[in-house]
């Protein structure tokens, strides 16, 4: 197998050389360095790479003895291992792990644990004389981080969403007041005979999907941060807000008395009346009121409370929650702990979604260039002290002066604290810089933003940091080029840079910066598309991004059913939509107002044309002086429209349905259930062959004041967690009671005002029974996606677990035979790492062209011999050759590459 790297040193040309590392037991890996200054690789064919855009959490680690650096190669599904030398980093070898690795932690000099985001697994990698995956832990959905804590750091803590096929028991998707943030705890000396490890406990926290972990200095405590923790905002639906705008007085909606209508303005500059919409309100802790911008209380219309637990502290021994923190931030990225005082630092962004309008210059109310603020929040004892990293910005300026922009840091991610606790480093992903802070000044809030306190990294998009105090170095993983920067902490400058092999097609690499880089996106250097579309997905909030200064525009989209309606520039609250899965789904935005049909002859189903229609947002929303060039927007589009949804984590791995899910499917495809004369599939088209998963891209009538594009239904399971909605004329079946504490402020429907799917299909426009609504909800939560549920799943077959793992392996083979995935196997044979790809007919082709194919039974029998544990992984269809046996897709199998072990 061959691995390509490029190495550059500051002020020097690119070094070109070959490195060969031979370990005991005849382990041989050859590293060939690229002779190009950019380190660019020959791109893989597009059909062999699927872009998931998983967010890295802890992508770097150093061995306890300080001799090696471990890095996750997320796009290549590998752990890269470097020898740390006096002159820099020397590539040693790489080990294939699960799909989309995002975090790594070294348990010892010989053992490293890797968190695989898409595979819902953790690879336990032996990195000694015979590097290989010794075991695979199967955990909940989309695991993100890992730390070792407890007595002797003997326990592994792993974050995962409270769902997934590997999670025992129910995911409680329809139960109000249920925590959805899981911490899986394993004995770090795990050596059992189970299928994928037996956790000591799964600790469920009252939050929505955890991300980052950190430990107290002595390892007795573990801190867990909720990823999309929210900010105590929610939407009051349009059927609750009084009609009549600012002239409306209090009214009764259902049995609820509310204070009035929408605040002014209620028309655009042309005088066209705005539609009657919902309203975003925010909870004010001092008054205990859900207030709008006028200070009116909407308590009667909000039937739940949001405690807003952001960070939890667990006792690493008892696993009890000892403390929780609120008000930390809206989107929490990473945590670091002061090594002497135990003070916790949380990198985060704070949303301003309660502020209305995208670009209302005439009203003075706007989030233009000021959507999410970049922050580090200090947790000191009981105190929660947020620190805005860009306090120097004047958001009222139409154009931020360059000297001010250069001080800005965007999208803070992983942090590292010096051994004496005096300095904190933060990876500013959206600025391609490392921020340097005096921890005392940060804690007191006396720091002054300065360009002198930043370190530029040449690769762009730093996500992870790890300190090497012995050599006065800082290593930073740069996601834009899939590389690692080496920084001299004394001189505060990059001294070298290496890049790892990157299988991503060129359009993915070239387009990615336009999503994240705030320097390219905005005038002030803080705002970018990823401020809300976090890692190409969503921030799980609603925003009112209307524009009173905008024009009413004609709607030339295809209409499925309903009367014609123009696009009014004031549209009310709408939840942030994911960038995933746009391809083939017609016009964009909830209303379809980003469309290729800007004239009667236009094509509303041209997704790229619809994405290109977002070009004005760089100026109108992000606050850039001018939009980016058409060429760069084209690059952005080629990247964004290829990001895909992950497999549905709730649906059974064999793609079967439960009895309730099947009954719901029968209703979905069955009789006409709404006032338009269609069944569910009549609008929400489900056709795997046409790659339509809930929409055909056309416009349809909805029970509200506006027409909407028919939305897809692939990610409804992500919206669970807000329960409680007042009874109104449109939703007469609701019980109107108090729902208690919840973990989310936004649920279903375009504005997030609907608590459950069952609510939606029970409104006045539908004719369904309570039983049918419950069954429909069960089916919609497991709705089909682009990739089968089995994609990404793994099992490591070894002597100790052959009985437990047999059924899972049978399942992977069966799904691969049906074409739902390509099945790749990896293991050790005669002291060397080997790999195989399952071919048509069920035999396995190895990474050496001259070897005969093996039967599945032969491969299994070899796997259960001592020292031959073999990991099987279902990878996306079409990617098996690249991931399995021809890494660089040059037509020469990995074992046949020059320098490969015999």
Short mmCIF file of C-alpha atoms in Angstrom, two decimals, residues 242 248-251 257-261 292 296-298:
data_model
loop_
_atom_site.label_atom_id
_atom_site.label_comp_id
_atom_site.label_asym_id
_atom_site.label_seq_id
_atom_site.Cartn_x
_atom_site.Cartn_y
_atom_site.Cartn_z
CA UNK A 242 -52.92 37.62 15.94
CA UNK A 248 -53.64 44.13 16.20
CA UNK A 249 -54.46 43.99 19.88
CA UNK A 250 -54.68 40.88 22.05
CA UNK A 251 -56.71 38.00 20.66
CA UNK A 257 -55.00 34.66 24.87
CA UNK A 258 -51.94 36.19 23.21
CA UNK A 259 -50.69 39.82 23.22
CA UNK A 260 -51.06 40.80 19.56
CA UNK A 261 -49.73 40.61 16.02
CA UNK A 292 -40.58 39.30 21.60
CA UNK A 296 -44.44 41.40 25.12
CA UNK A 297 -44.82 38.14 27.02
CA UNK A 298 -45.90 35.05 25.05
#
